[in-house]
CSV table of C-alpha atoms and ligand atoms in Angstrom, one decimal:
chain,number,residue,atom,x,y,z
A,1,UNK,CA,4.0,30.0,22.3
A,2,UNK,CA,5.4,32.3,20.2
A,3,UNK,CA,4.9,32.4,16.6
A,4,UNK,CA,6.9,34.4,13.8
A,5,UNK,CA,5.1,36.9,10.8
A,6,UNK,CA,7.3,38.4,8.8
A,7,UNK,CA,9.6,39.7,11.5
A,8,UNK,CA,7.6,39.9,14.6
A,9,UNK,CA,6.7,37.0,17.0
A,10,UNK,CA,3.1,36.9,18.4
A,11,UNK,CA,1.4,34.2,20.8
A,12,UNK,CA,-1.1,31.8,19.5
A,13,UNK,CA,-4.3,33.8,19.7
A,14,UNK,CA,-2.7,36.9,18.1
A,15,UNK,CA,-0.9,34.8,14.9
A,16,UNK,CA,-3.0,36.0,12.3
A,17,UNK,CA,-2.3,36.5,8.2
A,18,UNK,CA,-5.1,38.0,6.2
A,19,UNK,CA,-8.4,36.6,4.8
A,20,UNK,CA,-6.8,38.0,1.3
A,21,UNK,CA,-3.5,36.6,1.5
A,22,UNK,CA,-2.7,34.7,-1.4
A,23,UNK,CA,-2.3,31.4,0.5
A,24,UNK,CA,-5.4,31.0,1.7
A,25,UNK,CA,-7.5,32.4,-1.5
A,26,UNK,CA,-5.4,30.1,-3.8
A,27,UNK,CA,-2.8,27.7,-1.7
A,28,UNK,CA,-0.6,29.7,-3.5
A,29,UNK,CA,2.3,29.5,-1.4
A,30,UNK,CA,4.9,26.7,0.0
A,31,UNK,CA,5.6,25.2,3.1
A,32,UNK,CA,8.1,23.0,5.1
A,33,UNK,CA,8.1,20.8,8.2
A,34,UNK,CA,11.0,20.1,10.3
A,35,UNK,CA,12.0,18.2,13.5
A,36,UNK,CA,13.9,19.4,16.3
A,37,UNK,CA,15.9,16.5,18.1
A,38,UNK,CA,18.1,16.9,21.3
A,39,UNK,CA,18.0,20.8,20.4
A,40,UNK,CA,18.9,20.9,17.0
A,41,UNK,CA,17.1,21.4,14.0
A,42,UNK,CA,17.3,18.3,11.6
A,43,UNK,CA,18.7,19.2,8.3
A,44,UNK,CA,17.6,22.7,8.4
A,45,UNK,CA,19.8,23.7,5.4
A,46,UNK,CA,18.1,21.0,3.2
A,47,UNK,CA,14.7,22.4,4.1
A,48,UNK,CA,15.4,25.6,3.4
A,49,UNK,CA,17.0,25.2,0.5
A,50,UNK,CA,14.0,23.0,-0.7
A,51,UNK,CA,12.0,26.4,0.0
A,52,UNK,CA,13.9,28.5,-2.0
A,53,UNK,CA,14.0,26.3,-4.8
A,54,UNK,CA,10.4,25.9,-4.8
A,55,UNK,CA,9.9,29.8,-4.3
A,56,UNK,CA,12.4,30.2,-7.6
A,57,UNK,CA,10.3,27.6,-9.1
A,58,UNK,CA,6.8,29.3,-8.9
A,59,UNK,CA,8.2,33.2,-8.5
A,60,UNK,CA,7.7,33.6,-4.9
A,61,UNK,CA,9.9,36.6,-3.5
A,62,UNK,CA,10.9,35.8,-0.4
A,63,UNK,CA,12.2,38.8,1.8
A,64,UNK,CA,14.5,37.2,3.7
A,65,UNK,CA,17.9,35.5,2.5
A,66,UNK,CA,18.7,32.0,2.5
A,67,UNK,CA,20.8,32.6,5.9
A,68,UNK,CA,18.6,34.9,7.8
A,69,UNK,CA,15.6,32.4,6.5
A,70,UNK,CA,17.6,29.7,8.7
A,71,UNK,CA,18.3,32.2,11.6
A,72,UNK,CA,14.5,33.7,12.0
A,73,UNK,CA,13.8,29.4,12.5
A,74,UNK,CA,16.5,28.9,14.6
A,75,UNK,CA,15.2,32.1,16.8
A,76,UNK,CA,11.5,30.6,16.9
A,77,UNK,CA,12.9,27.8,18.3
A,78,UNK,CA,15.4,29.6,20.7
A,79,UNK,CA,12.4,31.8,21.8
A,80,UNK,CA,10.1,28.6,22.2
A,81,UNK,CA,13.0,26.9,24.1
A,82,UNK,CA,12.2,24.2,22.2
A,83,UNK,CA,14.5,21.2,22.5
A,84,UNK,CA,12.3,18.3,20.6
A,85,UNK,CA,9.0,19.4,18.4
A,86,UNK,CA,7.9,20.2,14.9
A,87,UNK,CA,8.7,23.2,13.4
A,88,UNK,CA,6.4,24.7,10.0
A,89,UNK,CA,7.2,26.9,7.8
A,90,UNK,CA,5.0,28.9,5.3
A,91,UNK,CA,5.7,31.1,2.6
A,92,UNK,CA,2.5,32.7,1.3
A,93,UNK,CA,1.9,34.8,-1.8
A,94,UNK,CA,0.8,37.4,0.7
A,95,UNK,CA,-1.8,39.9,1.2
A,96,UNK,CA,-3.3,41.2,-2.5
A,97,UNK,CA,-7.0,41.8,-3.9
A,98,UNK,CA,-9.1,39.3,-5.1
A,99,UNK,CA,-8.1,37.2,-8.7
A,100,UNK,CA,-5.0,35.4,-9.0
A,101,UNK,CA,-2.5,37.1,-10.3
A,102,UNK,CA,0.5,36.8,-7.8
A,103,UNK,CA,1.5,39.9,-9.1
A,104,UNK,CA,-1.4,41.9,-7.4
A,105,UNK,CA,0.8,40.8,-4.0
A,106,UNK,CA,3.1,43.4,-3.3
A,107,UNK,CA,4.9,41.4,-0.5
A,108,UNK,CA,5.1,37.4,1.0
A,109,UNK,CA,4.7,36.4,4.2
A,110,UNK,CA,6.5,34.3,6.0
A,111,UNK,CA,5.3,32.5,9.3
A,112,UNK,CA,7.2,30.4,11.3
A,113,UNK,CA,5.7,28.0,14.2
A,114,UNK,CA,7.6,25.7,16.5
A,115,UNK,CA,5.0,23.3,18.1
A,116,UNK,CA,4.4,19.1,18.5
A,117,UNK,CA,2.7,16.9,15.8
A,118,UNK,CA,2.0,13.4,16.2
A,119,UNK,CA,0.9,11.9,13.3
A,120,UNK,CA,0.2,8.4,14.3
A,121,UNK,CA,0.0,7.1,17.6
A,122,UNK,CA,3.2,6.4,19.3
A,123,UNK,CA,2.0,2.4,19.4
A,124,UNK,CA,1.6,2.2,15.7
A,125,UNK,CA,5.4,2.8,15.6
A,126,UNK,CA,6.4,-0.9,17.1
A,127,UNK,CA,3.4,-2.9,15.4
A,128,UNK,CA,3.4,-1.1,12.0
A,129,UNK,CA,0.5,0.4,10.1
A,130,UNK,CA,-2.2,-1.3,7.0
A,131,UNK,CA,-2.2,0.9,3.8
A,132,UNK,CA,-3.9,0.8,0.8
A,133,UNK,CA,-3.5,2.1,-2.4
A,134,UNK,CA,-5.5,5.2,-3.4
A,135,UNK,CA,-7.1,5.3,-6.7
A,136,UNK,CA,-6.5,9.4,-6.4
A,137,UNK,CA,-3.3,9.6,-8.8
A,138,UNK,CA,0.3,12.0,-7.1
A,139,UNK,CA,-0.1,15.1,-9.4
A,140,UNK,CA,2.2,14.2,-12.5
A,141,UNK,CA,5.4,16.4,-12.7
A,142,UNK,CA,4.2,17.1,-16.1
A,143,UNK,CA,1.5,19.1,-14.6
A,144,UNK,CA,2.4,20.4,-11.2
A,145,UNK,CA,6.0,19.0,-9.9
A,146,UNK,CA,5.4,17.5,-6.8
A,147,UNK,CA,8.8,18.7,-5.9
A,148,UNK,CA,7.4,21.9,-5.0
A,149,UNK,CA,6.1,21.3,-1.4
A,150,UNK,CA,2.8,23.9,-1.9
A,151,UNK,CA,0.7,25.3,-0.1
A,152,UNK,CA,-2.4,23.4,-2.2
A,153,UNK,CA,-2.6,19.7,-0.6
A,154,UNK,CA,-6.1,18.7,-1.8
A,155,UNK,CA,-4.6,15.9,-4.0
A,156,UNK,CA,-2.7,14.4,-1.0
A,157,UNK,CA,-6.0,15.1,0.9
A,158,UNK,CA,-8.4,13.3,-1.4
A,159,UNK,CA,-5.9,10.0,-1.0
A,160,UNK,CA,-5.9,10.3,3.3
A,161,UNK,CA,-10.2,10.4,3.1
A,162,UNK,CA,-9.5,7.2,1.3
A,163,UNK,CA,-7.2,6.0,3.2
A,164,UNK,CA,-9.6,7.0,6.3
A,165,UNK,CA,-12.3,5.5,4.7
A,166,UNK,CA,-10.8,2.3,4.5
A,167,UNK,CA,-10.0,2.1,8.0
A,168,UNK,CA,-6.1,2.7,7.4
A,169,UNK,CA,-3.6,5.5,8.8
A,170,UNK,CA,-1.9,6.0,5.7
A,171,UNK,CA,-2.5,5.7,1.3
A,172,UNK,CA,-0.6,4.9,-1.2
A,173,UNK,CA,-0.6,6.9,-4.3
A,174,UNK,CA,0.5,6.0,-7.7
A,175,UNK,CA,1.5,8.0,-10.8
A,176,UNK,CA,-0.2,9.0,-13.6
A,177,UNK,CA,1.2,5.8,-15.5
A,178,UNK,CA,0.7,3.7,-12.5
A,179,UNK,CA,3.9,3.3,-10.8
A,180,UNK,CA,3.6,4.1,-6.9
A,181,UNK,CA,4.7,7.4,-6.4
A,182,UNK,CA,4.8,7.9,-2.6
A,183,UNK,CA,2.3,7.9,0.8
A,184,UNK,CA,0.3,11.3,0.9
A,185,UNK,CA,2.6,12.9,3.4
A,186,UNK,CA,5.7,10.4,3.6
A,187,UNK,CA,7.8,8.2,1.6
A,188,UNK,CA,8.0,4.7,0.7
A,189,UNK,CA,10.4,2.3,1.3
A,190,UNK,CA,10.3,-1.7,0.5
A,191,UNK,CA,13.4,-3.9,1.6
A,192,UNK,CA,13.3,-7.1,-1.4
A,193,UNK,CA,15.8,-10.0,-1.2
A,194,UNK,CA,18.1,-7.2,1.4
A,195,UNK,CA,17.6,-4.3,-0.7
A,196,UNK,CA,16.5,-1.3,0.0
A,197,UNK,CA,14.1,-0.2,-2.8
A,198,UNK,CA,12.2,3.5,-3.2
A,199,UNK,CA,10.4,5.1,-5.8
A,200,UNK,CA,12.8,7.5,-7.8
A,201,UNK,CA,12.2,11.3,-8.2
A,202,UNK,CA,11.4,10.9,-11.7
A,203,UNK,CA,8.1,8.8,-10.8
A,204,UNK,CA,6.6,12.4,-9.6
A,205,UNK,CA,6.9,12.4,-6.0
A,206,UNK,CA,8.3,15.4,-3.0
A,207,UNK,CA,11.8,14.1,-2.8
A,208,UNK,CA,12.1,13.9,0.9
A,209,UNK,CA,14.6,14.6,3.2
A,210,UNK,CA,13.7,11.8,5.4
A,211,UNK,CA,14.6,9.5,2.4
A,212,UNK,CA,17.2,11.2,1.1
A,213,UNK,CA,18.8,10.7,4.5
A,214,UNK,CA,17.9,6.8,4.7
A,215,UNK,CA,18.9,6.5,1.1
A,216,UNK,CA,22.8,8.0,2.8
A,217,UNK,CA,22.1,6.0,5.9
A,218,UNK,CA,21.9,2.8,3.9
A,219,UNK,CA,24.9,3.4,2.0
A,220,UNK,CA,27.0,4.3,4.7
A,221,UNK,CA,26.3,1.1,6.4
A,222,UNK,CA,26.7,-1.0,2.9
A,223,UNK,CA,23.1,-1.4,2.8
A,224,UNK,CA,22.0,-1.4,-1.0
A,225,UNK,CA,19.8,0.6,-1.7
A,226,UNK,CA,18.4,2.1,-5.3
A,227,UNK,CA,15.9,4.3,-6.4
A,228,UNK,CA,14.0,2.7,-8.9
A,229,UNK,CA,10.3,2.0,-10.7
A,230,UNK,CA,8.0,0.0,-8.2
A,231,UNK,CA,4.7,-1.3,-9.6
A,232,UNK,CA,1.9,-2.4,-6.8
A,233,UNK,CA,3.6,-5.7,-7.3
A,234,UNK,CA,6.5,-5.0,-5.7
A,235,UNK,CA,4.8,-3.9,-2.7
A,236,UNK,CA,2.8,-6.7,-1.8
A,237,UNK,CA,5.4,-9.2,-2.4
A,238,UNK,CA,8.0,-7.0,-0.5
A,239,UNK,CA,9.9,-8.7,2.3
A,240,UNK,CA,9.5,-5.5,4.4
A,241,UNK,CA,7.4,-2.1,3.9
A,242,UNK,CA,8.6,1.9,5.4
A,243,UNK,CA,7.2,5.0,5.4
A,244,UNK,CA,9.4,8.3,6.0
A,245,UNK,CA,8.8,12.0,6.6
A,246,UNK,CA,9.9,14.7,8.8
A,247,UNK,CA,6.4,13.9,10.3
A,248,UNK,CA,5.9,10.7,10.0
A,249,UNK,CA,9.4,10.0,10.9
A,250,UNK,CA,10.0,6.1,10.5
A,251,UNK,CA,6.9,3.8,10.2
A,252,UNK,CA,7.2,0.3,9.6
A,253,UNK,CA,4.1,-0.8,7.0
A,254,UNK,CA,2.4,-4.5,7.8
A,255,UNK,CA,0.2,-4.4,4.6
A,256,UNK,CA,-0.9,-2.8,1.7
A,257,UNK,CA,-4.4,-3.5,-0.1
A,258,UNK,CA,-5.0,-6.5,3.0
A,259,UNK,CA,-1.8,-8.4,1.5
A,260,UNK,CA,0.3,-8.8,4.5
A,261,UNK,CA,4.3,-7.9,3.7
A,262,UNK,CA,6.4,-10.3,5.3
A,263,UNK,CA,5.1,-11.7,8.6
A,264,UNK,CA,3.1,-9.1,9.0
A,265,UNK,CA,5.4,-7.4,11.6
A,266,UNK,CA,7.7,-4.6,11.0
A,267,UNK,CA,10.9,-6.6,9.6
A,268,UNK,CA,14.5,-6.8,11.2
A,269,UNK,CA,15.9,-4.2,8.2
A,270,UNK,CA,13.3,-1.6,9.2
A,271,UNK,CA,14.0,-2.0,12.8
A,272,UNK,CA,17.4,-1.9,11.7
A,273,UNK,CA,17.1,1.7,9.9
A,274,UNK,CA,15.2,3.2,12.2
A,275,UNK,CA,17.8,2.5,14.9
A,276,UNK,CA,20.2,3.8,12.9
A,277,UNK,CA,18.2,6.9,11.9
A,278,UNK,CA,17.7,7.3,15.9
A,279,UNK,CA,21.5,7.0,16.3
A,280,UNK,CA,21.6,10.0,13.7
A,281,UNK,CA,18.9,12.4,14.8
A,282,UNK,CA,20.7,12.3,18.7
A,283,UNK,CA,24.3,12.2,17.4
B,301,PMP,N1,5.9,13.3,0.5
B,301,PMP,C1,5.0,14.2,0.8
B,301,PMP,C2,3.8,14.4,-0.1
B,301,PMP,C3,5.2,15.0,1.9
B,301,PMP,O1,4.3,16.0,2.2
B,301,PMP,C4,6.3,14.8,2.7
B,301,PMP,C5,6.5,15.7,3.9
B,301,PMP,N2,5.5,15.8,4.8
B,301,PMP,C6,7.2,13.8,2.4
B,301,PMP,C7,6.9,13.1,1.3
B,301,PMP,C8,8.4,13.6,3.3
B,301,PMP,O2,9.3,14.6,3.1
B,301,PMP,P1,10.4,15.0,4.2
B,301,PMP,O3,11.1,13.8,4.6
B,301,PMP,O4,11.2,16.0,3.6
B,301,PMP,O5,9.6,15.5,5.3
């Protein structure tokens, strides 16, 4: 495997970044994850783009433009001959003394890998998955937007021990005010009377790329869809319950809190999406 730093590629053993970089004393840094389907890198503009706006968002200078950001991917993956996989993406504060001031960094570092991921057995994928909600709350935008994909996850965290706790794959987390906000590494979807319903950005959630490509998908097949307010309500009297991430790709959801959605099998307009979103990925 080869592995980009900030220009160079180096195998597994040798991919190192300081004990004083910035991201690792503080999480302060960002990061992205992206598939690679039939040898093309899904949506790799949109990721990137999220990264630089998150970068302008918290001052990060990254060294490379927008354009040779995409090509350095691209080459990891060329190098890596990768033709399906997972690639991530870090921008760090980089390498400075001790204390936070991101100013003490004189450079960022940028690493690159192209590897697998599974995040839930393949199985899970045809019979769905349990959730619960999380009583850890999404960071509110008014303190930290979760629009900036960070490098400090320990909220998202806290929510998964929960949701490990309780025997599930996967949390729920609600807002500050109690609206649900998102899963702690995907999406959320419900399907109610043959609509397609998701949080909207405003509730304080990442706005993902996976769901902003259902959300298209939907629409282009005269599915209605709306982003809109969901209360825990809606979710355990939804006909039918999705999850969605680069990741987590599509998951159908069977219940949340023990109240079964639907029959308690992943329901014909999920099954419907994520043949569609198969089409897509392969077209
Ligand atoms: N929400 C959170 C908190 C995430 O970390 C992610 C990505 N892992 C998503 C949603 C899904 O975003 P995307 O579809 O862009 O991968």
């Amino acid at each position: 495997m080869e592995i980009y730093i900030d220009g160079e590629w180096f195998d597994k053993e040798n991919a190192r970044v300081s004990v004083y970089d910035h991201g690792l004393l503080y999480g302060d840094g960002l990061f992205e994850g992206i598939r690679i389907y039939g040898g093309k890198i899904f949506k790799l503009k949109e990721h990137i783009l999220r990264l630089f706006e998150g970068a302008r968002a918290i001052r990060l200078e990254l060294n490379l433009s927008l354009e040779e950001t995409m090509a350095a991917v691209e080459e990891t993956v060329r190098r890596n001959n990768r033709k399906e996989g997972y690639i991530r993406l870090l921008a760090t504060r980089g390498r400075g003394p001790l204390g936070i001031d991101p100013f003490s960094c004189p450079r960022s570092t940028l690493v690159i890998i192209a590897d697998d991921i599974s995040l839930y057995p393949a199985t899970l994928y045809k019979t769905g998955i349990p959730i619960i909600t999380a009583s850890t709350r999404r960071l509110s935008a008014r303190i930290f937007d979760p629009r900036i994909k960070s490098l400090n996850y320990l909220n998202n965290i806290l929510a998964k021990i929960e949701a490990r706790d309780a025997g599930c794959p996967e949390a729920v987390m609600l807002s500050e005010e109690g609206y649900v906000a998102e899963c702690t590494g995907d999406n959320i979807f419900i399907v109610k009377d043959g609509h397609l319903l998701t949080p909207a950005s405003w509730h304080g959630l990442l706005e993902g790329i996976t769901r902003n490509t259902l959300l298209e998908l939907a629409e282009k097949k005269g599915i209605p869809s709306k982003e809109t307010t969901l209360t825990r309500f809606d979710l355990y009297t939804a006909d039918e319950c999705f999850l969605t991430g680069s990741g987590a790709e599509l998951i159908p959801v069977i219940s949340v809190d023990k109240r079964m959605i639907g029959d308690g099998k992943p329901g014909p307009l999920t099954a419907r999406m994520m043949k569609a979103f198969t089409e897509l990925i392969y077209s």
